[in-house]
């Protein structure tokens, strides 16, 4: 006899330029309510992984790193927080879920889900105005404030805020990442704002390696033969380019102390990210929109799960804003140098503005906050079915 499918309450949401399946922790089957194999197997089957065809046809995933994502939320166990947010990046063609980092884009949907599912005390949610949801990001143990617009007691999802990389306008959701540096205070794990990164087969590259939002390795686009105006097909259809960028990522991960050997990088695809930066140039974004150099501070292209991201990961945007605010980093230099509390950067889908507050304390850089605006919307809600 064949086993039946089980029904698990779930909500399918867009957050920023990503999509994911959201769960209330208490709605998961009991074995999956704790970290471990049962939880990972459930999420893999929900998303449709591992899929050797890399299409995720038999699941909720969209066959890209931006759409192969899961979120588990619960009432917070932390003081002065409303909700605990756990993010799982599901590999597409391999049987693993990466829990090593956050998804900044889906963070913009966390507040809306938390309010709509009763995870936020009603006294903290106005009928009209803005509800500030205090999120504890459980993967990286950081606080995030999500500003959720409210209208007549309901989360407002529609609006006129336009986000490059998302086709339709929606309500603006402001995000504040509090103290976004790594938990042990190592904003720059090597102690330097710029390092020489030796990569066999590639050469020695200048690199800024930073732990803010998500561990990120920044390199100069020109050092690897690019301009910073590349679109997805320019990179993702080039096997040699993908291998080179993954090799850079692996050696950077070792230098950052995230792994001990480059062979471990394959099992840690979500972090660190690798991105290349350049000074502003005119270019045409993937939507066909002309981006003028005069309207941006710099160009940034970032890799996610082995592919060039179609826009920009929210967590990487935090790293960009943080690095831009610190004089001497490759990001700061590409943006023109000096004191920069906010930058508007060009990416494959358009532009994004991000700000950060940084200060130098006796030679140590401290970042108190990074901020940006995204949007979010419920796409579908009900139950997701998976074979028992």
mmCIF file of C-alpha atoms in Angstrom:
data_model
loop_
_atom_site.group_PDB
_atom_site.id
_atom_site.type_symbol
_atom_site.label_atom_id
_atom_site.label_comp_id
_atom_site.label_asym_id
_atom_site.label_seq_id
_atom_site.Cartn_x
_atom_site.Cartn_y
_atom_site.Cartn_z
ATOM 1 C CA UNK A 1 0.000 0.000 0.000
ATOM 2 C CA UNK A 2 1.281 3.464 -0.869
ATOM 3 C CA UNK A 3 1.562 6.059 1.871
ATOM 4 C CA UNK A 4 -0.754 9.071 1.692
ATOM 5 C CA UNK A 5 0.345 12.685 1.456
ATOM 6 C CA UNK A 6 0.271 14.805 4.592
ATOM 7 C CA UNK A 7 -0.973 18.392 4.718
ATOM 8 C CA UNK A 8 1.176 21.041 6.362
ATOM 9 C CA UNK A 9 -0.191 24.591 6.824
ATOM 10 C CA UNK A 10 2.027 26.976 4.871
ATOM 11 C CA UNK A 11 2.148 30.363 3.185
ATOM 12 C CA UNK A 12 3.949 31.076 -0.078
ATOM 13 C CA UNK A 13 5.359 34.603 0.030
ATOM 14 C CA UNK A 14 7.479 36.977 -1.968
ATOM 15 C CA UNK A 15 9.907 39.004 0.086
ATOM 16 C CA UNK A 16 12.071 41.498 -1.788
ATOM 17 C CA UNK A 17 13.431 39.728 -4.871
ATOM 18 C CA UNK A 18 13.012 36.244 -3.370
ATOM 19 C CA UNK A 19 10.178 33.779 -2.797
ATOM 20 C CA UNK A 20 9.845 31.119 -0.133
ATOM 21 C CA UNK A 21 7.548 28.780 1.750
ATOM 22 C CA UNK A 22 6.770 30.096 5.251
ATOM 23 C CA UNK A 23 5.786 27.910 8.203
ATOM 24 C CA UNK A 24 4.655 28.523 11.749
ATOM 25 C CA UNK A 25 6.880 26.235 13.829
ATOM 26 C CA UNK A 26 3.906 24.723 15.676
ATOM 27 C CA UNK A 27 2.265 23.720 12.377
ATOM 28 C CA UNK A 28 5.135 21.454 11.391
ATOM 29 C CA UNK A 29 4.917 17.698 12.105
ATOM 30 C CA UNK A 30 6.316 17.021 15.577
ATOM 31 C CA UNK A 31 9.597 15.445 14.377
ATOM 32 C CA UNK A 32 10.248 18.520 12.207
ATOM 33 C CA UNK A 33 9.683 20.998 15.031
ATOM 34 C CA UNK A 34 13.287 20.466 16.113
ATOM 35 C CA UNK A 35 16.430 20.834 14.033
ATOM 36 C CA UNK A 36 17.640 17.654 12.400
ATOM 37 C CA UNK A 37 17.175 15.153 9.617
ATOM 38 C CA UNK A 38 13.366 15.034 9.812
ATOM 39 C CA UNK A 39 13.095 18.795 9.376
ATOM 40 C CA UNK A 40 15.604 18.902 6.524
ATOM 41 C CA UNK A 41 13.928 16.013 4.706
ATOM 42 C CA UNK A 42 10.519 17.681 5.006
ATOM 43 C CA UNK A 43 11.768 20.988 3.605
ATOM 44 C CA UNK A 44 13.670 19.277 0.798
ATOM 45 C CA UNK A 45 10.494 17.462 -0.280
ATOM 46 C CA UNK A 46 8.386 20.615 0.002
ATOM 47 C CA UNK A 47 10.750 22.523 -2.281
ATOM 48 C CA UNK A 48 11.353 19.591 -4.642
ATOM 49 C CA UNK A 49 14.995 18.798 -3.954
ATOM 50 C CA UNK A 50 17.322 17.165 -4.709
ATOM 51 C CA UNK A 51 16.447 17.409 -8.394
ATOM 52 C CA UNK A 52 19.073 16.166 -10.873
ATOM 53 C CA UNK A 53 17.138 18.015 -13.589
ATOM 54 C CA UNK A 54 17.602 21.257 -11.559
ATOM 55 C CA UNK A 55 13.983 22.285 -12.244
ATOM 56 C CA UNK A 56 12.228 21.492 -8.931
ATOM 57 C CA UNK A 57 9.156 20.545 -10.959
ATOM 58 C CA UNK A 58 7.849 18.260 -8.189
ATOM 59 C CA UNK A 59 7.923 20.913 -5.476
ATOM 60 C CA UNK A 60 7.412 24.551 -4.570
ATOM 61 C CA UNK A 61 10.904 25.689 -5.556
ATOM 62 C CA UNK A 62 11.516 27.823 -8.621
ATOM 63 C CA UNK A 63 14.866 26.333 -9.682
ATOM 64 C CA UNK A 64 16.913 29.391 -8.666
ATOM 65 C CA UNK A 65 18.674 30.314 -5.447
ATOM 66 C CA UNK A 66 16.125 33.155 -5.030
ATOM 67 C CA UNK A 67 13.171 30.779 -5.072
ATOM 68 C CA UNK A 68 14.521 27.689 -3.287
ATOM 69 C CA UNK A 69 13.939 28.983 0.218
ATOM 70 C CA UNK A 70 12.098 28.111 3.412
ATOM 71 C CA UNK A 71 11.271 30.057 6.568
ATOM 72 C CA UNK A 72 10.203 28.825 10.014
ATOM 73 C CA UNK A 73 8.737 31.374 12.435
ATOM 74 C CA UNK A 74 7.703 31.174 16.070
ATOM 75 C CA UNK A 75 6.943 33.438 18.988
ATOM 76 C CA UNK A 76 10.261 34.732 20.192
ATOM 77 C CA UNK A 77 12.079 33.189 23.108
ATOM 78 C CA UNK A 78 14.311 36.287 23.271
ATOM 79 C CA UNK A 79 13.687 39.277 25.520
ATOM 80 C CA UNK A 80 12.330 42.353 23.703
ATOM 81 C CA UNK A 81 11.657 40.473 20.475
ATOM 82 C CA UNK A 82 8.380 39.418 18.865
ATOM 83 C CA UNK A 83 9.306 36.573 16.554
ATOM 84 C CA UNK A 84 12.157 34.119 15.997
ATOM 85 C CA UNK A 85 13.058 33.761 12.319
ATOM 86 C CA UNK A 86 14.901 30.693 11.033
ATOM 87 C CA UNK A 87 15.917 30.552 7.372
ATOM 88 C CA UNK A 88 16.762 27.449 5.347
ATOM 89 C CA UNK A 89 18.400 27.776 1.919
ATOM 90 C CA UNK A 90 17.508 24.577 0.077
ATOM 91 C CA UNK A 91 20.014 23.247 -2.436
ATOM 92 C CA UNK A 92 18.474 22.525 -5.825
ATOM 93 C CA UNK A 93 20.355 19.445 -7.034
ATOM 94 C CA UNK A 94 21.841 18.241 -3.758
ATOM 95 C CA UNK A 95 20.154 16.795 -0.633
ATOM 96 C CA UNK A 96 20.971 19.473 1.910
ATOM 97 C CA UNK A 97 19.555 22.569 3.571
ATOM 98 C CA UNK A 98 22.051 25.315 4.417
ATOM 99 C CA UNK A 99 21.291 26.962 7.780
ATOM 100 C CA UNK A 100 24.483 29.053 7.911
ATOM 101 C CA UNK A 101 23.047 32.461 7.051
ATOM 102 C CA UNK A 102 20.070 34.770 6.748
ATOM 103 C CA UNK A 103 17.946 35.812 3.771
ATOM 104 C CA UNK A 104 17.621 39.580 3.861
ATOM 105 C CA UNK A 105 15.004 39.668 1.120
ATOM 106 C CA UNK A 106 12.637 37.263 2.861
ATOM 107 C CA UNK A 107 13.131 39.238 6.075
ATOM 108 C CA UNK A 108 10.782 41.799 4.542
ATOM 109 C CA UNK A 109 7.986 39.182 4.570
ATOM 110 C CA UNK A 110 8.662 37.977 8.117
ATOM 111 C CA UNK A 111 6.883 40.901 9.772
ATOM 112 C CA UNK A 112 3.747 40.509 7.672
ATOM 113 C CA UNK A 113 3.556 36.753 8.308
ATOM 114 C CA UNK A 114 4.159 37.228 12.033
ATOM 115 C CA UNK A 115 1.352 39.766 12.367
ATOM 116 C CA UNK A 116 -1.135 37.858 10.210
ATOM 117 C CA UNK A 117 -0.477 34.618 12.106
ATOM 118 C CA UNK A 118 -0.816 36.044 15.611
ATOM 119 C CA UNK A 119 2.868 35.857 16.538
ATOM 120 C CA UNK A 120 3.000 39.555 17.488
ATOM 121 C CA UNK A 121 1.177 40.883 20.550
ATOM 122 C CA UNK A 122 -1.862 42.869 19.404
ATOM 123 C CA UNK A 123 -0.866 45.778 21.630
ATOM 124 C CA UNK A 124 2.141 46.332 19.363
ATOM 125 C CA UNK A 125 0.128 46.429 16.136
ATOM 126 C CA UNK A 126 -1.763 49.635 15.275
ATOM 127 C CA UNK A 127 -4.917 49.498 13.144
ATOM 128 C CA UNK A 128 -3.416 52.188 10.939
ATOM 129 C CA UNK A 129 0.178 53.291 10.615
ATOM 130 C CA UNK A 130 3.328 51.208 10.928
ATOM 131 C CA UNK A 131 3.920 48.166 13.139
ATOM 132 C CA UNK A 132 7.555 47.654 14.100
ATOM 133 C CA UNK A 133 8.130 43.914 14.373
ATOM 134 C CA UNK A 134 11.179 42.999 16.432
ATOM 135 C CA UNK A 135 12.746 39.985 14.735
ATOM 136 C CA UNK A 136 15.367 37.682 16.208
ATOM 137 C CA UNK A 137 17.275 36.161 13.285
ATOM 138 C CA UNK A 138 18.065 32.750 14.731
ATOM 139 C CA UNK A 139 20.623 31.668 12.091
ATOM 140 C CA UNK A 140 23.013 34.538 12.801
ATOM 141 C CA UNK A 141 21.679 35.614 16.225
ATOM 142 C CA UNK A 142 20.966 39.204 15.257
ATOM 143 C CA UNK A 143 18.117 41.676 15.749
ATOM 144 C CA UNK A 144 16.209 43.143 12.809
ATOM 145 C CA UNK A 145 13.407 45.697 12.885
ATOM 146 C CA UNK A 146 10.775 45.240 10.182
ATOM 147 C CA UNK A 147 8.479 48.225 9.603
ATOM 148 C CA UNK A 148 5.145 46.816 8.399
ATOM 149 C CA UNK A 149 2.480 49.222 7.038
ATOM 150 C CA UNK A 150 -1.014 48.629 8.448
ATOM 151 C CA UNK A 151 -4.400 49.731 7.087
ATOM 152 C CA UNK A 152 -7.696 49.098 8.903
ATOM 153 C CA UNK A 153 -6.166 46.381 11.059
ATOM 154 C CA UNK A 154 -4.686 44.453 8.136
ATOM 155 C CA UNK A 155 -1.168 44.234 6.767
ATOM 156 C CA UNK A 156 -0.987 46.555 3.767
ATOM 157 C CA UNK A 157 0.697 44.793 0.862
ATOM 158 C CA UNK A 158 -0.243 46.975 -2.095
ATOM 159 C CA UNK A 159 1.332 50.355 -2.779
ATOM 160 C CA UNK A 160 3.417 52.379 -5.193
ATOM 161 C CA UNK A 161 6.905 51.406 -3.997
ATOM 162 C CA UNK A 162 8.957 50.049 -6.894
ATOM 163 C CA UNK A 163 11.791 47.595 -6.309
ATOM 164 C CA UNK A 164 14.102 46.770 -9.214
ATOM 165 C CA UNK A 165 14.004 43.012 -9.778
ATOM 166 C CA UNK A 166 10.271 42.849 -8.920
ATOM 167 C CA UNK A 167 7.764 43.469 -11.709
ATOM 168 C CA UNK A 168 4.902 45.057 -9.780
ATOM 169 C CA UNK A 169 4.798 47.887 -7.243
ATOM 170 C CA UNK A 170 3.830 47.145 -3.628
ATOM 171 C CA UNK A 171 3.883 48.682 -0.149
ATOM 172 C CA UNK A 172 7.292 49.766 1.125
ATOM 173 C CA UNK A 173 8.737 47.733 4.009
ATOM 174 C CA UNK A 174 11.676 49.356 5.758
ATOM 175 C CA UNK A 175 14.302 47.086 7.327
ATOM 176 C CA UNK A 176 16.845 47.947 9.995
ATOM 177 C CA UNK A 177 19.619 45.442 10.654
ATOM 178 C CA UNK A 178 20.912 46.175 14.161
ATOM 179 C CA UNK A 179 24.625 45.624 14.823
ATOM 180 C CA UNK A 180 24.973 43.600 11.601
ATOM 181 C CA UNK A 181 28.596 42.565 12.153
ATOM 182 C CA UNK A 182 29.515 38.987 13.028
ATOM 183 C CA UNK A 183 28.476 37.918 16.514
ATOM 184 C CA UNK A 184 32.038 37.812 17.851
ATOM 185 C CA UNK A 185 32.654 41.371 16.712
ATOM 186 C CA UNK A 186 34.937 40.364 13.821
ATOM 187 C CA UNK A 187 33.624 42.714 11.172
ATOM 188 C CA UNK A 188 36.817 42.020 9.219
ATOM 189 C CA UNK A 189 37.861 38.468 10.141
ATOM 190 C CA UNK A 190 41.415 38.977 8.850
ATOM 191 C CA UNK A 191 41.765 42.305 10.642
ATOM 192 C CA UNK A 192 42.237 44.144 7.339
ATOM 193 C CA UNK A 193 39.870 46.175 5.181
ATOM 194 C CA UNK A 194 41.724 44.891 2.107
ATOM 195 C CA UNK A 195 43.701 41.645 1.784
ATOM 196 C CA UNK A 196 45.740 39.898 -0.864
ATOM 197 C CA UNK A 197 43.783 36.732 -1.630
ATOM 198 C CA UNK A 198 45.842 34.045 -3.345
ATOM 199 C CA UNK A 199 43.713 31.862 -5.589
ATOM 200 C CA UNK A 200 45.534 29.070 -7.468
ATOM 201 C CA UNK A 201 44.836 29.249 -11.182
ATOM 202 C CA UNK A 202 43.463 32.773 -10.867
ATOM 203 C CA UNK A 203 46.194 34.803 -9.209
ATOM 204 C CA UNK A 204 46.480 37.142 -6.264
ATOM 205 C CA UNK A 205 43.430 39.375 -5.946
ATOM 206 C CA UNK A 206 42.720 42.381 -3.784
ATOM 207 C CA UNK A 207 39.748 41.449 -1.577
ATOM 208 C CA UNK A 208 37.602 42.979 1.128
ATOM 209 C CA UNK A 209 36.242 40.202 3.326
ATOM 210 C CA UNK A 210 33.525 41.326 5.683
ATOM 211 C CA UNK A 211 31.031 39.771 8.086
ATOM 212 C CA UNK A 212 28.015 42.083 7.956
ATOM 213 C CA UNK A 213 24.553 40.907 6.995
ATOM 214 C CA UNK A 214 26.197 37.826 5.539
ATOM 215 C CA UNK A 215 29.878 36.894 5.141
ATOM 216 C CA UNK A 216 30.912 38.426 1.811
ATOM 217 C CA UNK A 217 34.073 38.529 -0.297
ATOM 218 C CA UNK A 218 34.339 41.643 -2.467
ATOM 219 C CA UNK A 219 36.794 41.757 -5.360
ATOM 220 C CA UNK A 220 37.366 44.267 -8.166
ATOM 221 C CA UNK A 221 35.489 43.438 -11.365
ATOM 222 C CA UNK A 222 38.399 44.541 -13.531
ATOM 223 C CA UNK A 223 40.774 42.163 -11.749
ATOM 224 C CA UNK A 224 38.816 39.182 -13.092
ATOM 225 C CA UNK A 225 38.050 40.605 -16.528
ATOM 226 C CA UNK A 226 34.631 42.139 -15.931
ATOM 227 C CA UNK A 227 33.096 45.626 -15.953
ATOM 228 C CA UNK A 228 30.443 45.233 -13.250
ATOM 229 C CA UNK A 229 27.643 45.663 -15.801
ATOM 230 C CA UNK A 230 27.303 41.923 -16.461
ATOM 231 C CA UNK A 231 23.859 40.325 -16.541
ATOM 232 C CA UNK A 232 22.950 36.750 -15.625
ATOM 233 C CA UNK A 233 23.522 35.183 -19.042
ATOM 234 C CA UNK A 234 26.977 36.748 -19.268
ATOM 235 C CA UNK A 235 28.107 34.725 -16.260
ATOM 236 C CA UNK A 236 25.717 31.815 -15.813
ATOM 237 C CA UNK A 237 26.226 30.477 -19.347
ATOM 238 C CA UNK A 238 30.003 30.482 -18.910
ATOM 239 C CA UNK A 239 31.140 27.310 -17.152
ATOM 240 C CA UNK A 240 34.718 28.548 -16.802
ATOM 241 C CA UNK A 241 33.529 31.789 -15.194
ATOM 242 C CA UNK A 242 31.371 29.917 -12.685
ATOM 243 C CA UNK A 243 34.252 27.623 -11.757
ATOM 244 C CA UNK A 244 36.603 30.591 -11.329
ATOM 245 C CA UNK A 245 34.176 32.497 -9.097
ATOM 246 C CA UNK A 246 33.480 29.397 -7.005
ATOM 247 C CA UNK A 247 37.221 28.833 -6.580
ATOM 248 C CA UNK A 248 37.623 32.435 -5.403
ATOM 249 C CA UNK A 249 34.739 31.919 -2.990
ATOM 250 C CA UNK A 250 36.252 28.725 -1.582
ATOM 251 C CA UNK A 251 39.693 30.224 -0.955
ATOM 252 C CA UNK A 252 38.090 33.336 0.494
ATOM 253 C CA UNK A 253 36.024 31.201 2.863
ATOM 254 C CA UNK A 254 39.214 29.577 4.159
ATOM 255 C CA UNK A 255 40.887 32.962 4.653
ATOM 256 C CA UNK A 256 37.814 34.212 6.524
ATOM 257 C CA UNK A 257 38.021 31.217 8.849
ATOM 258 C CA UNK A 258 34.588 29.907 7.829
ATOM 259 C CA UNK A 259 35.996 26.581 6.645
ATOM 260 C CA UNK A 260 39.353 24.878 7.141
ATOM 261 C CA UNK A 261 39.751 23.399 3.666
ATOM 262 C CA UNK A 262 38.397 24.400 0.266
ATOM 263 C CA UNK A 263 36.770 20.977 -0.081
ATOM 264 C CA UNK A 264 34.284 22.026 2.617
ATOM 265 C CA UNK A 265 32.929 24.863 0.446
ATOM 266 C CA UNK A 266 30.598 22.535 -1.467
ATOM 267 C CA UNK A 267 28.678 21.791 1.718
ATOM 268 C CA UNK A 268 28.436 25.492 2.552
ATOM 269 C CA UNK A 269 27.060 27.047 -0.611
ATOM 270 C CA UNK A 270 24.953 29.775 1.013
ATOM 271 C CA UNK A 271 27.893 31.469 2.735
ATOM 272 C CA UNK A 272 30.126 33.268 2.111
ATOM 273 C CA UNK A 273 28.962 35.241 -0.897
ATOM 274 C CA UNK A 274 31.381 36.517 -3.513
ATOM 275 C CA UNK A 275 30.717 39.800 -5.309
ATOM 276 C CA UNK A 276 32.618 41.986 -7.739
ATOM 277 C CA UNK A 277 32.518 45.777 -7.691
ATOM 278 C CA UNK A 278 33.330 48.599 -10.086
ATOM 279 C CA UNK A 279 33.004 52.345 -10.462
ATOM 280 C CA UNK A 280 29.769 53.572 -12.120
ATOM 281 C CA UNK A 281 29.126 53.024 -15.836
ATOM 282 C CA UNK A 282 26.064 53.473 -18.019
ATOM 283 C CA UNK A 283 24.400 50.112 -18.706
ATOM 284 C CA UNK A 284 21.111 48.494 -19.597
ATOM 285 C CA UNK A 285 19.532 46.411 -16.828
ATOM 286 C CA UNK A 286 17.861 43.064 -17.467
ATOM 287 C CA UNK A 287 14.473 44.813 -17.640
ATOM 288 C CA UNK A 288 15.705 46.964 -20.498
ATOM 289 C CA UNK A 289 15.900 50.075 -18.341
ATOM 290 C CA UNK A 290 18.890 52.356 -18.900
ATOM 291 C CA UNK A 291 20.880 52.916 -15.716
ATOM 292 C CA UNK A 292 22.951 56.077 -15.926
ATOM 293 C CA UNK A 293 26.322 56.251 -14.191
ATOM 294 C CA UNK A 294 25.454 59.716 -12.856
ATOM 295 C CA UNK A 295 22.621 58.233 -10.772
ATOM 296 C CA UNK A 296 24.584 55.519 -8.977
ATOM 297 C CA UNK A 297 27.615 55.375 -6.713
ATOM 298 C CA UNK A 298 29.010 52.025 -7.844
ATOM 299 C CA UNK A 299 28.265 48.717 -9.558
ATOM 300 C CA UNK A 300 27.954 45.377 -7.756
ATOM 301 C CA UNK A 301 27.293 41.868 -9.083
ATOM 302 C CA UNK A 302 26.933 39.027 -6.573
ATOM 303 C CA UNK A 303 26.966 35.262 -6.774
ATOM 304 C CA UNK A 304 24.391 33.156 -4.936
ATOM 305 C CA UNK A 305 24.465 29.361 -4.719
ATOM 306 C CA UNK A 306 26.903 29.185 -7.621
ATOM 307 C CA UNK A 307 25.047 31.522 -9.998
ATOM 308 C CA UNK A 308 24.993 35.256 -10.634
ATOM 309 C CA UNK A 309 22.012 36.688 -8.742
ATOM 310 C CA UNK A 310 19.398 38.368 -10.923
ATOM 311 C CA UNK A 311 19.309 41.400 -8.609
ATOM 312 C CA UNK A 312 20.881 41.578 -5.146
ATOM 313 C CA UNK A 313 20.488 39.501 -2.011
ATOM 314 C CA UNK A 314 19.244 41.597 0.903
ATOM 315 C CA UNK A 315 21.964 40.361 3.216
ATOM 316 C CA UNK A 316 24.640 41.128 0.626
ATOM 317 C CA UNK A 317 23.136 44.615 0.316
ATOM 318 C CA UNK A 318 23.776 45.014 4.051
ATOM 319 C CA UNK A 319 27.387 43.985 3.454
ATOM 320 C CA UNK A 320 27.609 46.496 0.580
ATOM 321 C CA UNK A 321 26.217 49.346 2.674
ATOM 322 C CA UNK A 322 28.479 48.483 5.587
ATOM 323 C CA UNK A 323 31.623 48.171 3.482
ATOM 324 C CA UNK A 324 30.804 51.396 1.634
ATOM 325 C CA UNK A 325 30.626 53.242 4.957
ATOM 326 C CA UNK A 326 34.166 52.177 5.893
ATOM 327 C CA UNK A 327 36.974 54.069 4.219
ATOM 328 C CA UNK A 328 39.503 52.000 2.305
ATOM 329 C CA UNK A 329 37.400 48.947 1.471
ATOM 330 C CA UNK A 330 37.098 47.988 -2.184
ATOM 331 C CA UNK A 331 33.406 48.882 -2.023
ATOM 332 C CA UNK A 332 34.163 52.313 -0.569
ATOM 333 C CA UNK A 333 36.862 52.943 -3.187
ATOM 334 C CA UNK A 334 34.579 51.882 -6.062
ATOM 335 C CA UNK A 335 31.961 54.299 -4.716
ATOM 336 C CA UNK A 336 34.433 57.171 -4.802
ATOM 337 C CA UNK A 337 35.869 56.930 -1.282
ATOM 338 C CA UNK A 338 35.398 59.215 1.694
ATOM 339 C CA UNK A 339 32.617 59.154 4.281
ATOM 340 C CA UNK A 340 29.538 57.440 2.828
ATOM 341 C CA UNK A 341 26.481 56.871 5.000
ATOM 342 C CA UNK A 342 24.337 55.782 2.034
ATOM 343 C CA UNK A 343 24.988 54.432 -1.453
ATOM 344 C CA UNK A 344 22.811 53.753 -4.475
ATOM 345 C CA UNK A 345 24.368 50.861 -6.347
ATOM 346 C CA UNK A 346 23.654 49.338 -9.739
ATOM 347 C CA UNK A 347 23.010 45.601 -10.047
ATOM 348 C CA UNK A 348 21.819 43.364 -12.919
ATOM 349 C CA UNK A 349 18.139 44.271 -12.432
ATOM 350 C CA UNK A 350 18.525 47.987 -11.672
ATOM 351 C CA UNK A 351 19.471 49.929 -8.576
ATOM 352 C CA UNK A 352 19.162 49.692 -4.804
ATOM 353 C CA UNK A 353 19.810 52.220 -2.079
ATOM 354 C CA UNK A 354 21.265 51.054 1.251
ATOM 355 C CA UNK A 355 22.591 52.933 4.249
ATOM 356 C CA UNK A 356 24.813 52.115 7.215
ATOM 357 C CA UNK A 357 26.128 53.823 10.318
ATOM 358 C CA UNK A 358 29.803 53.079 10.966
ATOM 359 C CA UNK A 359 32.399 54.526 13.312
ATOM 360 C CA UNK A 360 36.047 53.896 14.088
ATOM 361 C CA UNK A 361 36.635 53.100 17.748
ATOM 362 C CA UNK A 362 40.362 53.083 18.547
ATOM 363 C CA UNK A 363 41.196 51.452 15.234
ATOM 364 C CA UNK A 364 38.269 49.033 15.262
ATOM 365 C CA UNK A 365 35.361 49.635 12.940
ATOM 366 C CA UNK A 366 31.906 49.291 14.477
ATOM 367 C CA UNK A 367 28.645 49.270 12.557
ATOM 368 C CA UNK A 368 25.549 50.025 14.611
ATOM 369 C CA UNK A 369 22.890 49.715 11.930
ATOM 370 C CA UNK A 370 22.270 49.077 8.249
ATOM 371 C CA UNK A 371 18.996 49.891 6.539
ATOM 372 C CA UNK A 372 17.146 49.455 3.256
ATOM 373 C CA UNK A 373 13.632 49.245 1.839
ATOM 374 C CA UNK A 374 12.026 46.179 0.273
ATOM 375 C CA UNK A 375 8.452 44.970 -0.234
ATOM 376 C CA UNK A 376 6.548 41.751 0.426
ATOM 377 C CA UNK A 377 3.323 40.017 -0.544
ATOM 378 C CA UNK A 378 1.419 36.817 0.201
ATOM 379 C CA UNK A 379 1.140 34.789 -3.005
ATOM 380 C CA UNK A 380 -0.774 31.788 -1.690
ATOM 381 C CA UNK A 381 -1.787 30.359 1.649
ATOM 382 C CA UNK A 382 -3.297 27.109 2.826
ATOM 383 C CA UNK A 383 -1.513 23.751 3.028
ATOM 384 C CA UNK A 384 1.417 22.254 1.216
ATOM 385 C CA UNK A 385 1.264 18.506 0.576
ATOM 386 C CA UNK A 386 4.201 16.125 0.912
ATOM 387 C CA UNK A 387 4.381 12.328 0.778
ATOM 388 C CA UNK A 388 4.338 10.920 4.307
#
